[in-house]
XYZ file of N, CA, C and O in Angstrom:
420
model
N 147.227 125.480 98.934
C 148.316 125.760 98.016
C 148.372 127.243 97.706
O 147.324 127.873 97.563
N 149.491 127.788 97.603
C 150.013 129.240 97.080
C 150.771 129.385 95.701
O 151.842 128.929 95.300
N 149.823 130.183 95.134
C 150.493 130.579 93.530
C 151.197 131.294 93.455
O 151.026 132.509 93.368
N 152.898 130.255 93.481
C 153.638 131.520 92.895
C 154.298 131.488 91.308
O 155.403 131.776 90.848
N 153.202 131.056 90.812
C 153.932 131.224 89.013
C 154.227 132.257 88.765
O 154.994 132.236 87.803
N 153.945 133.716 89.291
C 155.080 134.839 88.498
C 155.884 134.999 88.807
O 156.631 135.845 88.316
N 156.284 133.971 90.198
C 157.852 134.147 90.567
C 158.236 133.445 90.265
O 159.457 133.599 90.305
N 158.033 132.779 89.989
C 158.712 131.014 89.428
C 159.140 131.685 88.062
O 160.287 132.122 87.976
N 158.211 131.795 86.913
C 158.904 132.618 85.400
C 159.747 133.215 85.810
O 160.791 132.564 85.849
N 159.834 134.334 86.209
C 161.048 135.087 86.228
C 162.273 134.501 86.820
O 163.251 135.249 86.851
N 162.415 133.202 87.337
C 163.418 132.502 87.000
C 163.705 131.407 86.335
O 164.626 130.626 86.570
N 162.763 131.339 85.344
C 162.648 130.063 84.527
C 161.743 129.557 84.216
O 161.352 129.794 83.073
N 161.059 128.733 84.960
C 160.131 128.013 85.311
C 158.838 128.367 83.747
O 158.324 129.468 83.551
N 158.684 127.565 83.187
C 157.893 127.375 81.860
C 155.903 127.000 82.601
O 154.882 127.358 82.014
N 155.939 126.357 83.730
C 154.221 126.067 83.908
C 153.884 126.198 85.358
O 154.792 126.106 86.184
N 152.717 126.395 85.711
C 152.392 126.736 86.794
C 153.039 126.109 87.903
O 153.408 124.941 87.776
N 153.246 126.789 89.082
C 153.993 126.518 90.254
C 152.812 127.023 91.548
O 152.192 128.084 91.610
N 152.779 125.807 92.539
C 152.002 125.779 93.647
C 153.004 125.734 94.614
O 153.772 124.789 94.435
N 153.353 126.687 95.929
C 153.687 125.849 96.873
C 152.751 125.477 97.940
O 151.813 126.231 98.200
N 152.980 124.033 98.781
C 152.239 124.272 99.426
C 152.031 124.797 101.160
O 152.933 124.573 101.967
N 151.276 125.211 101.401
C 150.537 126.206 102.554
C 151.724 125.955 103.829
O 152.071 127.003 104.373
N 152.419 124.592 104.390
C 153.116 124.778 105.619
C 154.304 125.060 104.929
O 154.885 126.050 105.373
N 154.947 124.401 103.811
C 156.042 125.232 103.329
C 156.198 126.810 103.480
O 157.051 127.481 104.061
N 155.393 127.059 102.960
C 155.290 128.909 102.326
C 155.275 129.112 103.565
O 156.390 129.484 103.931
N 154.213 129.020 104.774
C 154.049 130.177 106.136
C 155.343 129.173 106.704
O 156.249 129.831 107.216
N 155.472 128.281 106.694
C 156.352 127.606 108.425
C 158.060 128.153 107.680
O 158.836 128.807 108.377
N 158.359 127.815 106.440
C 159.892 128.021 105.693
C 160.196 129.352 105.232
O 161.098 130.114 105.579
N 159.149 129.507 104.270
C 159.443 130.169 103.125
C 159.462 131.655 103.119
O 160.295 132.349 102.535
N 158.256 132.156 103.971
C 158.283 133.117 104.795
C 159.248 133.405 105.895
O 159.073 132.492 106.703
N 160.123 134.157 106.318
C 160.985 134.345 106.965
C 160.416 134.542 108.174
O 159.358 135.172 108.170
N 160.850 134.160 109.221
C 160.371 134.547 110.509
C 160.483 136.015 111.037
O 161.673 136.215 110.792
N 160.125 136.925 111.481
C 159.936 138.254 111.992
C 161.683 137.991 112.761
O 162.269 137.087 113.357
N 162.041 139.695 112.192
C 163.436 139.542 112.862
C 164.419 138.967 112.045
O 165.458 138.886 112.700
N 164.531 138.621 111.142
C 164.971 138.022 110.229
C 166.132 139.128 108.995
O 167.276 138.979 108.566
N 164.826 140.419 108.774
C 165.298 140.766 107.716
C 166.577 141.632 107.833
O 166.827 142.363 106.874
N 167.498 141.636 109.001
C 168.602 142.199 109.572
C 169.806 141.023 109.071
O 170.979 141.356 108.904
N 169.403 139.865 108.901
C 170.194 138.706 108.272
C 170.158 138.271 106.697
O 170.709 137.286 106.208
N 169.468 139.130 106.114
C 169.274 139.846 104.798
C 168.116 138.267 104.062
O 168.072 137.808 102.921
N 167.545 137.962 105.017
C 166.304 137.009 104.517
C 164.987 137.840 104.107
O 164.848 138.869 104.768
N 164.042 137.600 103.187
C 163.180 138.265 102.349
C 162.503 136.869 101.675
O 163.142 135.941 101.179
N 160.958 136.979 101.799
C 160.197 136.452 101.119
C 160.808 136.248 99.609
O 160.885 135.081 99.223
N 161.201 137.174 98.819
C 161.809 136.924 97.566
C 162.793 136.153 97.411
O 162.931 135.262 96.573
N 163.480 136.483 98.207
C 165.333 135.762 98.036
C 164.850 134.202 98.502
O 165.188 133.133 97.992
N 164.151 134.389 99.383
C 163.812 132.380 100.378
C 163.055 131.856 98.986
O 163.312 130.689 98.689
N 162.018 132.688 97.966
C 161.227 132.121 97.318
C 162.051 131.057 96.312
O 162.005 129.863 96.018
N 163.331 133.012 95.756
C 164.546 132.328 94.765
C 165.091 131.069 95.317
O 165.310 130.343 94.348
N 165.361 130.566 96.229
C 166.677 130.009 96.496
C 165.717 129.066 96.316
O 165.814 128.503 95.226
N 164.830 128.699 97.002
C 163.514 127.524 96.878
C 163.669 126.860 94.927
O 163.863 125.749 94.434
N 163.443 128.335 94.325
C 163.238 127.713 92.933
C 164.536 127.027 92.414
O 164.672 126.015 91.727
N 165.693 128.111 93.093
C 167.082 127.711 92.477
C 167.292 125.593 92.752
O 167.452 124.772 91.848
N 167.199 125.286 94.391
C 167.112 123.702 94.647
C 166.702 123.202 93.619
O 167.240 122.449 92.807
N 164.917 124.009 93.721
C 164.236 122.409 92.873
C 164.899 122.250 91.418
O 165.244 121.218 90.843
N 164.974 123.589 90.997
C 165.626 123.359 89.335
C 166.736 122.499 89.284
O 166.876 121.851 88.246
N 167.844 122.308 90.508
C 168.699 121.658 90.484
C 168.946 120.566 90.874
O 170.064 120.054 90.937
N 167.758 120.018 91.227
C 167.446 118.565 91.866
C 166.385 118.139 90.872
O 166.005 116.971 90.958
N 165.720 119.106 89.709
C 164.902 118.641 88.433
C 166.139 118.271 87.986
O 166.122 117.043 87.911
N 167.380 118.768 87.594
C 168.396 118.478 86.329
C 168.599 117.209 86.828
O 169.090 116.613 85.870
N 168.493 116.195 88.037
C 169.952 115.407 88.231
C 168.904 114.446 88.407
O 169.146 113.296 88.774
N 167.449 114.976 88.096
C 166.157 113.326 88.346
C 165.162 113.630 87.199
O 163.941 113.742 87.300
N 166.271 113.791 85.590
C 165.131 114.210 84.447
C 164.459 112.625 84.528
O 164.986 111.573 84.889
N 162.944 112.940 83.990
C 162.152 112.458 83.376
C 161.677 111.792 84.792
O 161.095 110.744 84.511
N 161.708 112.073 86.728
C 161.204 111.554 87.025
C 159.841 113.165 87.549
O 160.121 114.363 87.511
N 158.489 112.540 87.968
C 157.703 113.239 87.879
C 157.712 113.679 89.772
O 156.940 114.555 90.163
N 158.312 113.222 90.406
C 158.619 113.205 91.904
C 159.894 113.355 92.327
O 160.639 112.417 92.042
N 160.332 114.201 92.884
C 161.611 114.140 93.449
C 161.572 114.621 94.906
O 160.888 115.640 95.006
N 162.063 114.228 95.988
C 162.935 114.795 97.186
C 164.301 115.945 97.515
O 165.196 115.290 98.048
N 164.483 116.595 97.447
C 165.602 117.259 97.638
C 165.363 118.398 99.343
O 164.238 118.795 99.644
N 166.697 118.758 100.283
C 166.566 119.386 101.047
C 167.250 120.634 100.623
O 168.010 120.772 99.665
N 166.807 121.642 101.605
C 166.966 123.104 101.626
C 167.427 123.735 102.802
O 166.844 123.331 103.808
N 168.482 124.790 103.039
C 168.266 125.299 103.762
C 168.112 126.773 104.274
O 168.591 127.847 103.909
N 167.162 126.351 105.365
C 166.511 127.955 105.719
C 166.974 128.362 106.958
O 167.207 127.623 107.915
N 167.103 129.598 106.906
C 167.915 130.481 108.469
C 166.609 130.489 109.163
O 165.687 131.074 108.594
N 166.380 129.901 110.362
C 165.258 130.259 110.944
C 165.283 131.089 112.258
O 164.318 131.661 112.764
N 166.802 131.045 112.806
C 167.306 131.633 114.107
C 168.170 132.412 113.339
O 168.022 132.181 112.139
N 169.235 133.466 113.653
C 170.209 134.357 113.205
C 171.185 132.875 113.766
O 171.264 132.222 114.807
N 171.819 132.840 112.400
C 173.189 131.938 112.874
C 172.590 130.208 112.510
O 173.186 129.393 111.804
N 171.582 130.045 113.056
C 171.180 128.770 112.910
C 169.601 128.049 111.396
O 168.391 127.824 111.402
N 170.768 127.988 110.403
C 169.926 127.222 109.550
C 169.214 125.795 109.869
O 169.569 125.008 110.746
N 168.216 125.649 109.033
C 167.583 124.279 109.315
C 167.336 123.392 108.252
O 166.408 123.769 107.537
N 167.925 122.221 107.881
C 167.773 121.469 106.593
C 166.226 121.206 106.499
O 165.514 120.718 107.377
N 165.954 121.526 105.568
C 164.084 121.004 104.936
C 163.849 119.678 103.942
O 164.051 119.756 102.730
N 163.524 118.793 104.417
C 163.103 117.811 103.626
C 161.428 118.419 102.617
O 160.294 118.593 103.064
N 162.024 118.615 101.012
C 160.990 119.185 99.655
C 160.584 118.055 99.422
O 161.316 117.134 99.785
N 159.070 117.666 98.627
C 159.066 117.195 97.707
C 158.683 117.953 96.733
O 157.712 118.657 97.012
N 159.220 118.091 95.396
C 158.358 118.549 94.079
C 157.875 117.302 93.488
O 158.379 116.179 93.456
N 156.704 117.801 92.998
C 155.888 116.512 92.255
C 154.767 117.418 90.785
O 153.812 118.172 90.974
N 155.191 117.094 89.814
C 154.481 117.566 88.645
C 153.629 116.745 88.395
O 154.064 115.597 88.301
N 152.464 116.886 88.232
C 150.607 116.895 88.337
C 150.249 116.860 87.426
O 151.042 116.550 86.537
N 148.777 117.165 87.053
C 147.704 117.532 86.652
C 147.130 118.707 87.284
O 147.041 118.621 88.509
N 146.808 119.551 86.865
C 146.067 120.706 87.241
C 144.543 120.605 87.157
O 144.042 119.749 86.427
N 143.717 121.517 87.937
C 142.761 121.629 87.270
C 141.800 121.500 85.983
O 140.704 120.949 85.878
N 142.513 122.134 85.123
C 142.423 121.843 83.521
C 142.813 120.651 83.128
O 142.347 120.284 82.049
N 143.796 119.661 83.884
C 144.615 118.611 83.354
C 145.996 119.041 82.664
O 146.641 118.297 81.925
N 146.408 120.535 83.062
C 147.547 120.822 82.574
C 148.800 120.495 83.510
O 148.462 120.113 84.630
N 149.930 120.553 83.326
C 151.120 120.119 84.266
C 150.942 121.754 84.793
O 150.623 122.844 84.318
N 151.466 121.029 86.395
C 151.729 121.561 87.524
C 152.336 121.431 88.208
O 152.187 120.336 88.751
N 153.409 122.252 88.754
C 154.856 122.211 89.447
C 154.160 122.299 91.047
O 153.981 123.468 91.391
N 153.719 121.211 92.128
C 153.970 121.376 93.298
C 154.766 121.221 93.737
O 155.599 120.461 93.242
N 155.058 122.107 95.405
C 156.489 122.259 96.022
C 155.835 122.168 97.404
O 155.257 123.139 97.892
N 155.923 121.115 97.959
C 155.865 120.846 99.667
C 156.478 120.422 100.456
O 157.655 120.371 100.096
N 156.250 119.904 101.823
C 156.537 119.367 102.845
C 156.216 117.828 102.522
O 155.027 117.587 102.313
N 157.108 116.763 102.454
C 156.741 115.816 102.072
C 155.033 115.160 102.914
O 154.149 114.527 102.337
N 155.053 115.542 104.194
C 153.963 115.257 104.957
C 152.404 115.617 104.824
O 151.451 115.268 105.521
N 152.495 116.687 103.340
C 151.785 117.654 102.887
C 150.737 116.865 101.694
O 149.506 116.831 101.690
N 151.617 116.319 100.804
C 151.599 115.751 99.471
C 149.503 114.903 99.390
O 149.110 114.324 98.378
């Protein structure tokens, strides 16, 4: 898993945020060659947070949701991503925002 809770706050996000490991390198990370199509680790991170927040509003009070995404992985050719977010227990036993590959979970 990858901590991105200080990117997550700065768009909202109130408690820790994990994504996990094939999301972040295989999606989330832009592929080399990319940044001529104005893709950036930041903007893929935003748009990531922007989904889940908007697939949290439309499944309040469930602790699991599914929603897809999509990512430019070729110039020209996006690819729909099957997410799951699933809010946890942490370490401490505090809530925790994971964000994966459903195959991941």
């Amino acid at each position: 898993l990858i901590d991105v809770s200080a990117d997550a706050k700065k768009v909202g996000f109130k408690i820790p945020v994990a994504i996990g490991d094939n999301l972040f390198n295989g999606y989330v990370t832009p592929p080399h060659g990319l940044e001529g199509e104005g893709q950036s680790l930041e903007g893929r991170l935003h748009d990531l947070f922007m989904m889940t927040q908007a697939a949290a509003r439309t499944h309040r009070g469930e602790s699991r949701i599914i929603f897809y995404v999509l990512f430019l992985m070729r110039p020209g050719k996006p690819e729909r991503v099957k997410v799951l977010a699933v809010i946890g227990p942490g370490d401490e036993g505090e809530p925790v925002l994971t964000i994966c590959l459903p195959e991941d979970e």
